[in-house]
PDB file of C-alpha atoms in Angstrom:
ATOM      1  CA  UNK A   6     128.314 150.905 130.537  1.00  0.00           C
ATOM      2  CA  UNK A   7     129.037 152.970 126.925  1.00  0.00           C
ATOM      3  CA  UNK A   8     131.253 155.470 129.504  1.00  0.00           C
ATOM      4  CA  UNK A   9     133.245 152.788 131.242  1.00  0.00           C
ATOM      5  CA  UNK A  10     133.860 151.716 127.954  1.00  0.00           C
ATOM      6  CA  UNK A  11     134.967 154.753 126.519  1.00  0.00           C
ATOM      7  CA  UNK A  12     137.068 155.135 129.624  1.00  0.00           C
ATOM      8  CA  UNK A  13     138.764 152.066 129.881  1.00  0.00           C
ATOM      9  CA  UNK A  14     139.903 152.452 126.197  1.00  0.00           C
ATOM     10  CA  UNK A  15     141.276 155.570 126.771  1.00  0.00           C
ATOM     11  CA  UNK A  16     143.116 154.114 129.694  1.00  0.00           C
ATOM     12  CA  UNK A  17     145.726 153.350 128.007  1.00  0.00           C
ATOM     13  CA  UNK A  18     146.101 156.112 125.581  1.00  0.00           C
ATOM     14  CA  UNK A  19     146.437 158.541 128.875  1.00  0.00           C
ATOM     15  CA  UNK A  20     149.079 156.423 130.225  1.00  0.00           C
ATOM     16  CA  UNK A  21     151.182 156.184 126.458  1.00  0.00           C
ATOM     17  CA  UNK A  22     150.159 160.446 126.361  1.00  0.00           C
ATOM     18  CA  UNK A  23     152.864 160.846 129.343  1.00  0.00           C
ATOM     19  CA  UNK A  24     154.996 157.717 128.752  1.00  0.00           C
ATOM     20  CA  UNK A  25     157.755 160.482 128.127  1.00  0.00           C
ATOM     21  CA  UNK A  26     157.085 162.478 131.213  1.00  0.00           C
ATOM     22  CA  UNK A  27     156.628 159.165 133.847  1.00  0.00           C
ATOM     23  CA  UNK A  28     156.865 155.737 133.343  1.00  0.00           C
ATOM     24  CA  UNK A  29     153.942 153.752 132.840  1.00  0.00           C
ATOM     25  CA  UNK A  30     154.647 151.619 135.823  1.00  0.00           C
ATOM     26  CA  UNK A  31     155.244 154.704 138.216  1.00  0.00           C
ATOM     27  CA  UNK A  32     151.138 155.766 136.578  1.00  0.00           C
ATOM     28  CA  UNK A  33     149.939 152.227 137.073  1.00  0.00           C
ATOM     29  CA  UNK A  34     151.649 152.250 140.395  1.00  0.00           C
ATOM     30  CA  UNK A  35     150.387 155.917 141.757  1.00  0.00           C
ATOM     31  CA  UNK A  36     146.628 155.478 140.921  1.00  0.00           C
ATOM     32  CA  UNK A  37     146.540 151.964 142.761  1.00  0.00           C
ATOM     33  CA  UNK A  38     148.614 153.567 145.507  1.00  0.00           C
ATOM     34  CA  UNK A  39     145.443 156.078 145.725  1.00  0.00           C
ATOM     35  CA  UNK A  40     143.042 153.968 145.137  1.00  0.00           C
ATOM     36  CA  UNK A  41     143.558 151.629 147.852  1.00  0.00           C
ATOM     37  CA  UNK A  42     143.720 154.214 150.305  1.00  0.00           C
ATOM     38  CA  UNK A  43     140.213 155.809 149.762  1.00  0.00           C
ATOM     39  CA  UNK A  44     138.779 151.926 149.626  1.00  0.00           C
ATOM     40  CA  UNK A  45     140.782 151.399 152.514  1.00  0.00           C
ATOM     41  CA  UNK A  46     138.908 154.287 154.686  1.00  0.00           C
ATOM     42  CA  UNK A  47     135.520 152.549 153.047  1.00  0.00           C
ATOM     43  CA  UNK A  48     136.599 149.045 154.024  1.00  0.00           C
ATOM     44  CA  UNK A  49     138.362 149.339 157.230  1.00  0.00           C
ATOM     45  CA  UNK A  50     136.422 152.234 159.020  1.00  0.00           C
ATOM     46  CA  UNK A  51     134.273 150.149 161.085  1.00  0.00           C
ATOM     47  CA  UNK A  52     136.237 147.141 162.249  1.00  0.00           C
ATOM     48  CA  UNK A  53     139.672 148.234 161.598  1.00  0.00           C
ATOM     49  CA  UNK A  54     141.896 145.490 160.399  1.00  0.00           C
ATOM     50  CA  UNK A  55     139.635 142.994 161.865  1.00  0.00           C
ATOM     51  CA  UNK A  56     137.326 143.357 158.464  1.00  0.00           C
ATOM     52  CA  UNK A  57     140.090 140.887 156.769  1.00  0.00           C
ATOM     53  CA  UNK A  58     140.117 138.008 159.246  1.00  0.00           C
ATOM     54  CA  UNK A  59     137.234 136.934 157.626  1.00  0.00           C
ATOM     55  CA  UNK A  60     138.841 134.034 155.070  1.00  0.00           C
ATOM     56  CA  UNK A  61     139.590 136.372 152.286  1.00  0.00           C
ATOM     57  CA  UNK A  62     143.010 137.573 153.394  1.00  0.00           C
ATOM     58  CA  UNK A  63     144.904 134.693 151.430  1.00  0.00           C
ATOM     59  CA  UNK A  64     142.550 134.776 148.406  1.00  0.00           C
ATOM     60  CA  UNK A  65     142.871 138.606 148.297  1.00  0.00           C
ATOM     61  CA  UNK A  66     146.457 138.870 147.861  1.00  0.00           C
ATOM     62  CA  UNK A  67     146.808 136.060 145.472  1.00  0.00           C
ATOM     63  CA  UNK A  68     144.302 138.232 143.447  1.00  0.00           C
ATOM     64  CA  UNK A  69     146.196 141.471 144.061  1.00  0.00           C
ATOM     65  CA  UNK A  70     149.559 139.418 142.806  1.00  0.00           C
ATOM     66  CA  UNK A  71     147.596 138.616 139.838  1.00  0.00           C
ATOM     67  CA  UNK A  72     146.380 142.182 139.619  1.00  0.00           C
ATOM     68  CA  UNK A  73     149.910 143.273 140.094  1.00  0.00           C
ATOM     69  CA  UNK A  74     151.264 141.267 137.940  1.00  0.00           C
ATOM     70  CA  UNK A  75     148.719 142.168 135.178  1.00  0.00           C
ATOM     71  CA  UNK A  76     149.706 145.578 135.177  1.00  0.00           C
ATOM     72  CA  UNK A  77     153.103 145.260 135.313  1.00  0.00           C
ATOM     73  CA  UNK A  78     152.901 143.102 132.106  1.00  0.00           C
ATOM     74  CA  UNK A  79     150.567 146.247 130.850  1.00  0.00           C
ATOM     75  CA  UNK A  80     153.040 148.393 131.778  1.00  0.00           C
ATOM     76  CA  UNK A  81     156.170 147.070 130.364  1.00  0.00           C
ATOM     77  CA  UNK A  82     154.677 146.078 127.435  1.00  0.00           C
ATOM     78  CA  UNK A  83     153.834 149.246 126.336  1.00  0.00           C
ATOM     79  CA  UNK A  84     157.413 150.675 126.435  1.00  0.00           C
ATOM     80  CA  UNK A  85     157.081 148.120 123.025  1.00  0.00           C
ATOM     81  CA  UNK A  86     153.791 148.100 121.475  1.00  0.00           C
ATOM     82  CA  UNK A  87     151.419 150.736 120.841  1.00  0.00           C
ATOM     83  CA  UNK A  88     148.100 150.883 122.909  1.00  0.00           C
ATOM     84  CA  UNK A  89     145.750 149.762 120.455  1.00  0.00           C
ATOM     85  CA  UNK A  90     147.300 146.375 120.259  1.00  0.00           C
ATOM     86  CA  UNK A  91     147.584 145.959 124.223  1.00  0.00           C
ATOM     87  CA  UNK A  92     143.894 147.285 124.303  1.00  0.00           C
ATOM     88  CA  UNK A  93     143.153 144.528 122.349  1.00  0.00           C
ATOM     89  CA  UNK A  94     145.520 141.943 123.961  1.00  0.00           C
ATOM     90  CA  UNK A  95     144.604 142.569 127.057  1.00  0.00           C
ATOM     91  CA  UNK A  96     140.740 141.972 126.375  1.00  0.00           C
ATOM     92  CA  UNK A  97     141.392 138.501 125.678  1.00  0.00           C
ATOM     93  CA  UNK A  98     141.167 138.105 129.684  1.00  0.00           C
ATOM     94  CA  UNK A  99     137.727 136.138 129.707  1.00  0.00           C
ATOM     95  CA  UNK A 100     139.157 133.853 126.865  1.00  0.00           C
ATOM     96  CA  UNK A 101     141.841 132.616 129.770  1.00  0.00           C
ATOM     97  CA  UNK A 102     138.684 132.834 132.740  1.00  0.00           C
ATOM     98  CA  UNK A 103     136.396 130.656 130.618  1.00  0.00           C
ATOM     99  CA  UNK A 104     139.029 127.937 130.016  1.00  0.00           C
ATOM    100  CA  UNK A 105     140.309 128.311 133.776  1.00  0.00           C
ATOM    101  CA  UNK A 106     136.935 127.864 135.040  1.00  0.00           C
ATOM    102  CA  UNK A 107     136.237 124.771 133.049  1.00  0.00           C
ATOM    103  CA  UNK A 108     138.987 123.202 134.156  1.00  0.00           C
ATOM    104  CA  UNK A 109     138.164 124.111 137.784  1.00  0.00           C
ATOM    105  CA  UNK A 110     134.307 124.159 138.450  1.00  0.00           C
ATOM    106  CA  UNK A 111     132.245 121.516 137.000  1.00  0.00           C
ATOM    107  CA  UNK A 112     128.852 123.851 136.753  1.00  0.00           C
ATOM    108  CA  UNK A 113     131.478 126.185 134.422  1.00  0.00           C
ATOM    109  CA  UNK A 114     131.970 123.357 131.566  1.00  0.00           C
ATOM    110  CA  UNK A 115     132.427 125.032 128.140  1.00  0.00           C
ATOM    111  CA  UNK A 116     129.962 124.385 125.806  1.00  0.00           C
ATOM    112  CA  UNK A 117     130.075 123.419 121.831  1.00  0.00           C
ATOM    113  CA  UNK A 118     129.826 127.541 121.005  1.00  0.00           C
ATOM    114  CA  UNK A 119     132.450 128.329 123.323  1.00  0.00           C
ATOM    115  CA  UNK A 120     134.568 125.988 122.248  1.00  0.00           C
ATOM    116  CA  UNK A 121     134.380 127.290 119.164  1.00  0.00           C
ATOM    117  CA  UNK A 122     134.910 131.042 120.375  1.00  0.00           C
ATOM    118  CA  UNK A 123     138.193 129.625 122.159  1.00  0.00           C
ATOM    119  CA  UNK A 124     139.249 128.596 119.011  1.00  0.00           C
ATOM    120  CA  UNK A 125     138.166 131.897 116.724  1.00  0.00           C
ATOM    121  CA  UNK A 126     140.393 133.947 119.388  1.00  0.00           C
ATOM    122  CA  UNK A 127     142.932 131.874 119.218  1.00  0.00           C
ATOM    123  CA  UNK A 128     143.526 131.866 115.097  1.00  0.00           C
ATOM    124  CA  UNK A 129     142.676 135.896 116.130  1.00  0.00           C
ATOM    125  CA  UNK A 130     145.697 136.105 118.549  1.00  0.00           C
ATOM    126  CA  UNK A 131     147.754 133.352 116.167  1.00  0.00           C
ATOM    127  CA  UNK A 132     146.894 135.903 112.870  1.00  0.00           C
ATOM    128  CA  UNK A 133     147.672 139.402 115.110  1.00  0.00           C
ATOM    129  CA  UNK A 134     151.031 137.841 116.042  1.00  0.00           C
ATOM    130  CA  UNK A 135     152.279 136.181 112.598  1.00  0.00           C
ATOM    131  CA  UNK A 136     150.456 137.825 109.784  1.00  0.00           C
ATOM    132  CA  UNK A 137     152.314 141.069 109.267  1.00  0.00           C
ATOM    133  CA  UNK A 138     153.492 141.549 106.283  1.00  0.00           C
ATOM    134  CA  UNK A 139     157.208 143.015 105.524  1.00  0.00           C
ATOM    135  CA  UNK A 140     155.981 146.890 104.554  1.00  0.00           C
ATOM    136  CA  UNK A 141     153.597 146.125 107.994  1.00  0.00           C
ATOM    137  CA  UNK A 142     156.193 145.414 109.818  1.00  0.00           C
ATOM    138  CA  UNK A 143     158.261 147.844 109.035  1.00  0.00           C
ATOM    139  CA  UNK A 144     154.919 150.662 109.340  1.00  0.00           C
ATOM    140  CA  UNK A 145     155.144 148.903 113.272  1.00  0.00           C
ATOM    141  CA  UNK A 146     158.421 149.111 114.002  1.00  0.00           C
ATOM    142  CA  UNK A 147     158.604 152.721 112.907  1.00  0.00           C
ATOM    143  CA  UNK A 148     155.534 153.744 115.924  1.00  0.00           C
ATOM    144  CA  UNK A 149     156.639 150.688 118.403  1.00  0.00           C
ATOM    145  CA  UNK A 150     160.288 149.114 118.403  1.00  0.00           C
ATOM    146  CA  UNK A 151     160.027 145.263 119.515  1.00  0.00           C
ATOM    147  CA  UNK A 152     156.291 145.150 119.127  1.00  0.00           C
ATOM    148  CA  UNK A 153     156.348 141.676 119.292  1.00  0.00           C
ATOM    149  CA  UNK A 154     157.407 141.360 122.473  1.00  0.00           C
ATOM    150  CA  UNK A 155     154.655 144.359 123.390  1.00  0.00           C
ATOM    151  CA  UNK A 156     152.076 142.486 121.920  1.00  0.00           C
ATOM    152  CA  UNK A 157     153.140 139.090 124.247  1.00  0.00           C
ATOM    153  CA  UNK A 158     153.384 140.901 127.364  1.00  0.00           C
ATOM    154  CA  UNK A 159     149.522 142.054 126.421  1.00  0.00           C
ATOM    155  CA  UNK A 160     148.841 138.511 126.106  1.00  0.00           C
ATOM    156  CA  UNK A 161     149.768 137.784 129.347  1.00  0.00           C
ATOM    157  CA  UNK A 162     148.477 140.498 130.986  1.00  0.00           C
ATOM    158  CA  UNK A 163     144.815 139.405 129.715  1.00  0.00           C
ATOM    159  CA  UNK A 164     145.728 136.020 130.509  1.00  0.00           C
ATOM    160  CA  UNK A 165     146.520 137.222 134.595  1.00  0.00           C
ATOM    161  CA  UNK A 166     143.444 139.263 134.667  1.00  0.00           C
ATOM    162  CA  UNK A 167     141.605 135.590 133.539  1.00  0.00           C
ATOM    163  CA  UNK A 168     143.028 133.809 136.172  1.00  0.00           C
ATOM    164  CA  UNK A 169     142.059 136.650 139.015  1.00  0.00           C
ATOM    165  CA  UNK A 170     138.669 136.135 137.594  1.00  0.00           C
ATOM    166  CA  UNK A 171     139.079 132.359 138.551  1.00  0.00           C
ATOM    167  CA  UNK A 172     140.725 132.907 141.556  1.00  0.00           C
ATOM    168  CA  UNK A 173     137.566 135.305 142.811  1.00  0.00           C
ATOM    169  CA  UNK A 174     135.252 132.595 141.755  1.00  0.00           C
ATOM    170  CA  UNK A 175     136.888 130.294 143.511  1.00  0.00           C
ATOM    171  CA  UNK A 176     137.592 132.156 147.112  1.00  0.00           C
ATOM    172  CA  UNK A 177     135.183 133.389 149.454  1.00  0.00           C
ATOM    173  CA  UNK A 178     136.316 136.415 147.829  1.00  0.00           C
ATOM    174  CA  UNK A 179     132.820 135.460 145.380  1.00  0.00           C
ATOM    175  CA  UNK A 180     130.562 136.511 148.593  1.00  0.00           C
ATOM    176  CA  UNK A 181     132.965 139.273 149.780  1.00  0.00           C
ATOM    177  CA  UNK A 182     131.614 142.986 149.107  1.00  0.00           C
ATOM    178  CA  UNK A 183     133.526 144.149 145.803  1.00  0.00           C
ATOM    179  CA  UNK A 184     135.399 147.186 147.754  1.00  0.00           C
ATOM    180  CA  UNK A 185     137.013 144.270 149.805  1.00  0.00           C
ATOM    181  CA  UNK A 186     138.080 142.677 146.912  1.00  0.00           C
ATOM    182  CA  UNK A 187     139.476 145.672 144.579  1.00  0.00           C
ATOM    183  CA  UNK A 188     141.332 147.002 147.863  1.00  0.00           C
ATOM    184  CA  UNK A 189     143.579 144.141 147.854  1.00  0.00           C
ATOM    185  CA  UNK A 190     144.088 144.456 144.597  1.00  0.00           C
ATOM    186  CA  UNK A 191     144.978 147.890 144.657  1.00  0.00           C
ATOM    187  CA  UNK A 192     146.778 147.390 147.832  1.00  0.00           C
ATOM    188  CA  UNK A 193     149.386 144.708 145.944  1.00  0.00           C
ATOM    189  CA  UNK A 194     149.765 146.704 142.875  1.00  0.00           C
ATOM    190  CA  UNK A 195     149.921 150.426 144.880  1.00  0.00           C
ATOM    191  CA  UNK A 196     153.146 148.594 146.894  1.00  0.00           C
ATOM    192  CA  UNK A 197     154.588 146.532 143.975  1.00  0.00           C
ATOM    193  CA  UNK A 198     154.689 148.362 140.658  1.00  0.00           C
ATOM    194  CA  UNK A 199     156.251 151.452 142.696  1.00  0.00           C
ATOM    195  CA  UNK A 200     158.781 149.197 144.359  1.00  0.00           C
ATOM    196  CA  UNK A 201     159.476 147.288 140.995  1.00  0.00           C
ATOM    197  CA  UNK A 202     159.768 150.869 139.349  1.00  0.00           C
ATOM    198  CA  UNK A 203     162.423 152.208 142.070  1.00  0.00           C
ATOM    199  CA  UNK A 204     164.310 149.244 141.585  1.00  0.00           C
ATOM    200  CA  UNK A 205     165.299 149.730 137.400  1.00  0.00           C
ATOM    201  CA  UNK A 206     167.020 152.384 135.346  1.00  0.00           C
ATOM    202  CA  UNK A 207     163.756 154.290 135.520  1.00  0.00           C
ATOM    203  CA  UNK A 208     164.218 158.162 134.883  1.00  0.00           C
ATOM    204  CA  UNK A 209     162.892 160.331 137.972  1.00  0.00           C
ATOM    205  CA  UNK A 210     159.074 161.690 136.698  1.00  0.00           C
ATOM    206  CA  UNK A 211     158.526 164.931 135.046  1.00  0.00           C
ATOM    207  CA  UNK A 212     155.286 166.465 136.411  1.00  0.00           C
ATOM    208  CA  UNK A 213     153.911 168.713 133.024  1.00  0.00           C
ATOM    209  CA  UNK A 214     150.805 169.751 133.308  1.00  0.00           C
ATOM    210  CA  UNK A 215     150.296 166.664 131.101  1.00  0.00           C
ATOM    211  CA  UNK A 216     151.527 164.551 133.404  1.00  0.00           C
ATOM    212  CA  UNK A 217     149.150 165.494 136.347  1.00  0.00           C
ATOM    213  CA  UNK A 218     146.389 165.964 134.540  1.00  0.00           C
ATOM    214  CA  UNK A 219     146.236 162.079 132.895  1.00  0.00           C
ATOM    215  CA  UNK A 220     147.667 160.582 136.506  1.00  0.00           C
ATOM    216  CA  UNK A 221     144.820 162.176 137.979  1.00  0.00           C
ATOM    217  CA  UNK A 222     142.354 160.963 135.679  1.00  0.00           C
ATOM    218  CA  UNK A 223     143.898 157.803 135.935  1.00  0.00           C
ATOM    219  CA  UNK A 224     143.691 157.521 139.993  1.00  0.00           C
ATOM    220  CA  UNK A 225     140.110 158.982 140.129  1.00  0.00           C
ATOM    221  CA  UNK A 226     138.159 157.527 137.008  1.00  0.00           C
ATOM    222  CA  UNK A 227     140.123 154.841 136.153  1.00  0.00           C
ATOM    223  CA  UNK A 228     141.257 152.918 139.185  1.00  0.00           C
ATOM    224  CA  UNK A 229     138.313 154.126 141.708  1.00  0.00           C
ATOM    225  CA  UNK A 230     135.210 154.860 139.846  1.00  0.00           C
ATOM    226  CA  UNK A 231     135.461 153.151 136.865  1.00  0.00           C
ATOM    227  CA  UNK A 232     136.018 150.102 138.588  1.00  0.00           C
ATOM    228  CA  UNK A 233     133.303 150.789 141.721  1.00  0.00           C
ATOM    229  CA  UNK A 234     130.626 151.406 139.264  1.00  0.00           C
ATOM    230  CA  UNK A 235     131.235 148.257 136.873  1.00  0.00           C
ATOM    231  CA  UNK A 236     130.901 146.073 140.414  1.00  0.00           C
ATOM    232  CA  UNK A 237     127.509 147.721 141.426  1.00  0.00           C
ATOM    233  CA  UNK A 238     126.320 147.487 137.449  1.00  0.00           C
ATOM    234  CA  UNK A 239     126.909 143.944 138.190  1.00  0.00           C
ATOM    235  CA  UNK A 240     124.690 143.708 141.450  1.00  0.00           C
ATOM    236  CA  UNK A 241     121.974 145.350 139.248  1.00  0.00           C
ATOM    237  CA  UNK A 242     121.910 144.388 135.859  1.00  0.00           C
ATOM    238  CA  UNK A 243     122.063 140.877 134.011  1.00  0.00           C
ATOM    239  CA  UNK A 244     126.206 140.065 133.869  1.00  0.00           C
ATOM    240  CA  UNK A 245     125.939 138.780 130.113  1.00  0.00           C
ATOM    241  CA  UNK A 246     124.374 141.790 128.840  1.00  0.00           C
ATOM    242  CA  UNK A 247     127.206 143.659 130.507  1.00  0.00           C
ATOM    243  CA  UNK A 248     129.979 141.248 129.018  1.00  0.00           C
ATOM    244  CA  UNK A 249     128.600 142.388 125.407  1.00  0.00           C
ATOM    245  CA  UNK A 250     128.607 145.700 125.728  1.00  0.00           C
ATOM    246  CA  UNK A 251     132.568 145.636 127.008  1.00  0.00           C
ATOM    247  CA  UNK A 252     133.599 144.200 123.914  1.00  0.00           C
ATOM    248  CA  UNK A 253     133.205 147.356 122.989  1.00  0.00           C
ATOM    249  CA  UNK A 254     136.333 148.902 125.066  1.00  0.00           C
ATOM    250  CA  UNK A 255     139.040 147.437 122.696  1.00  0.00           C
ATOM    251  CA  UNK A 256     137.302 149.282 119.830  1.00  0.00           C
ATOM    252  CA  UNK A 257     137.765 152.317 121.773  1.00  0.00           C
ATOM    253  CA  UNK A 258     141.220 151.850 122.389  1.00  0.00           C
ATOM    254  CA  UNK A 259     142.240 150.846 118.772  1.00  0.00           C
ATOM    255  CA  UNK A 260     140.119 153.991 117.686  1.00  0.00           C
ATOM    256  CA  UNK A 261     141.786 156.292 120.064  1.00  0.00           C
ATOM    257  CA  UNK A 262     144.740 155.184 119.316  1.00  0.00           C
ATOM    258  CA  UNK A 263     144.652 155.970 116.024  1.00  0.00           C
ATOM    259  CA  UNK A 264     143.355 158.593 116.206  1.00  0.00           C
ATOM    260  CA  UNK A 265     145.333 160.486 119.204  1.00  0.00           C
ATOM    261  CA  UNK A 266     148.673 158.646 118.497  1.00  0.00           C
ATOM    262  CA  UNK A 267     148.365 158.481 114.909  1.00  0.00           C
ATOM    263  CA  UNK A 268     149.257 154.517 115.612  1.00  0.00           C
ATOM    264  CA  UNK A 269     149.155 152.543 112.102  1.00  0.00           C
ATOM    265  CA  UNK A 270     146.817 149.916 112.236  1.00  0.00           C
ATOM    266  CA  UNK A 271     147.465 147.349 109.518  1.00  0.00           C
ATOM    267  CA  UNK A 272     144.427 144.663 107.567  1.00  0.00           C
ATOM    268  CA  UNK A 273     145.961 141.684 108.777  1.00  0.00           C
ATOM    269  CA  UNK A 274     146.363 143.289 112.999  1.00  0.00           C
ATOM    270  CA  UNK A 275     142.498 144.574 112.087  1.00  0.00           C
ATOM    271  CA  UNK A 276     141.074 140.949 111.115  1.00  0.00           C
ATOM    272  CA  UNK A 277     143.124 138.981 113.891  1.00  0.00           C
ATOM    273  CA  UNK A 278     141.518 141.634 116.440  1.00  0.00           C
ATOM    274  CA  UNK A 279     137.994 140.808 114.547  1.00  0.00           C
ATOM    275  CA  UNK A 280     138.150 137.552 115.373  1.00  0.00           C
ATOM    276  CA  UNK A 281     139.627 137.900 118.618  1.00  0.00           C
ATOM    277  CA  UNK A 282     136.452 139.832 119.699  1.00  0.00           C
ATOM    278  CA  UNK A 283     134.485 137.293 117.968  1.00  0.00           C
ATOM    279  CA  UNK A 284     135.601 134.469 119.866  1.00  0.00           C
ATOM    280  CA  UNK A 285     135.284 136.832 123.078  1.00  0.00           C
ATOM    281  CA  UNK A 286     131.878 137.396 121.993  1.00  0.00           C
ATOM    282  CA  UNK A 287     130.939 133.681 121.785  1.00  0.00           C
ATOM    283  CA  UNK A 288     132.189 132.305 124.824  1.00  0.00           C
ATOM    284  CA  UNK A 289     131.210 135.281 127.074  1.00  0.00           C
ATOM    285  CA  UNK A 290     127.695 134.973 125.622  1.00  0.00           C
ATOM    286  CA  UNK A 291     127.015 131.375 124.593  1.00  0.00           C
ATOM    287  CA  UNK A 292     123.987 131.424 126.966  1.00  0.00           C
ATOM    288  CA  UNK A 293     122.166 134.285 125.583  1.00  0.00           C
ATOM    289  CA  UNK A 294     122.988 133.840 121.850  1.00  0.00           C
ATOM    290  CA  UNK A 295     121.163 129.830 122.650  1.00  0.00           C
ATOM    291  CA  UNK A 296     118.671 131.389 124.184  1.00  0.00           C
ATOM    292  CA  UNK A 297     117.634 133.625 121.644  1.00  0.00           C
ATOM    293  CA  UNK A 298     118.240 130.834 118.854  1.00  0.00           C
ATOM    294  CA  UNK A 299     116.124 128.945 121.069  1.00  0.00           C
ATOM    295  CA  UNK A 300     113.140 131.586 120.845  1.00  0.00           C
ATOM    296  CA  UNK A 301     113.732 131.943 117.461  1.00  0.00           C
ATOM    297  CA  UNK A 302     113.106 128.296 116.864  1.00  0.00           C
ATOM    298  CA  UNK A 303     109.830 128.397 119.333  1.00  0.00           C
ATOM    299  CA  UNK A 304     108.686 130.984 116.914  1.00  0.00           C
TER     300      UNK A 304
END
């Protein structure tokens, strides 16, 4: 779980690296592309299309949409902000799949201590977005023109990953194998994000030996395995446990961002992120911080 974190941070530090070289839409858009062919051969190799009539064909593109649309949001917005603040932006996802849920599925209800992580994230977000001083401002305009805007389009890429979370829990997709449901993810994105990319002003991609090597990394680590291995974690290990440890990927992403791209990173960005992850913390694992309070107690 420590290496998917590491590598999901560093997602989006490979895909700034080469921003230059090939849009971040056209990298988004090629490692889906590849990705949902190899999980196609895995999914459709024994029944042939006949493996989606099964219920989840409706479900499964409204998730890839959401996917899609996720990334695209990623992908513009970091033509305007710098990656640590989308790595953090974009981990406010289960902030948006708690509150979706509890609108949704009565068994979901927030509880008192989530409630109160909703609102920690959300002074978090509110102090990341308005605090910046004048000299911070100008420190962020100087690494990320319109960063503002960057930083909303982050938002709202956490908040479409939150809602495919809801969406999954609320499909058959939930009982599908998780192959079946990242292939029509990748299957949305692979044929959107290109098509959306073809479509603009976009420059034609310069292939440096940059270039390949972080698209590469991007198509095989990022989009297939990362993502394959976090699903069977999840068959095999307890889901909260798993939640805590991934707070750890926006660290990585601030940190490598710093410290690759030489991003500024200024007090009042660095305590709106603290309690961004705070509030994450706290609704993501209500259950297990009341259950140890509760053993503490019995003590």
């Amino acid at each position: 779980m420590l290496l998917l974190c590491i590598c999901w941070g560093f997602q989006q530090i490979a895909i700034k690296l080469v921003a230059a070289d090939i849009s971040p839409m056209l990298q988004i858009g090629l490692r889906s592309a590849f990705a949902a062919v190899v999980l196609g051969i895995v999914v459709l190799r024994r029944r042939g299309l006949a493996e989606l009539r099964d219920g989840t064909l409706p479900a499964g593109l409204l998730a890839g949409v959401l996917f899609a649309g996720e990334f695209l949001m990623v992908a513009l917005g970091l033509n305007y902000t710098t990656a640590s603040h989308m790595s953090v932006f974009l981990y406010t996802a289960p902030i948006f799949a708690a509150l979706g849920l509890h609108l949704l599925v009565p068994e979901e209800r927030l509880r008192p201590l989530q409630w109160a992580g909703v609102a920690v994230a959300f002074g978090g977000i509110a102090l990341a977005f308005l605090g910046k001083g004048v000299d911070a401002q100008a420190a962020a305009s100087a690494a990320a023109p319109n960063m503002l805007l960057g930083d909303f389009l982050g938002l709202l890429a956490g908040a479409a990953w939150g809602l495919t979370t809801v969406v999954i829990r609320r499909s058959r997709l939930s009982e599908a194998p998780a192959a079946k449901t990242l292939f029509y993810q990748m299957v949305v994105a692979g044929i959107a994000l290109p098509a959306v990319w073809a479509a603009g002003p976009a420059a034609a991609p310069h292939w440096s030996g940059q270039a390949v090597v972080s698209v590469l990394f991007q198509c095989v680590v990022v989009a297939l395995s990362s993502y394959l291995t976090w699903f069977w974690l999840l068959r095999r290990y307890l889901a909260s446990r798993l939640s805590i440890l991934s707070f750890l990927t926006p660290l990585f992403g601030v940190g490598f961002g710093v410290w690759i791209l030489d991003e500024p990173i200024d007090p009042t960005f660095a305590l709106g992120a603290v309690l961004v992850l705070a509030g994450i913390m706290l609704v993501s694992a209500a259950g297990l911080i009341q259950e140890q309070w509760a053993r503490l107690r019995g003590r």
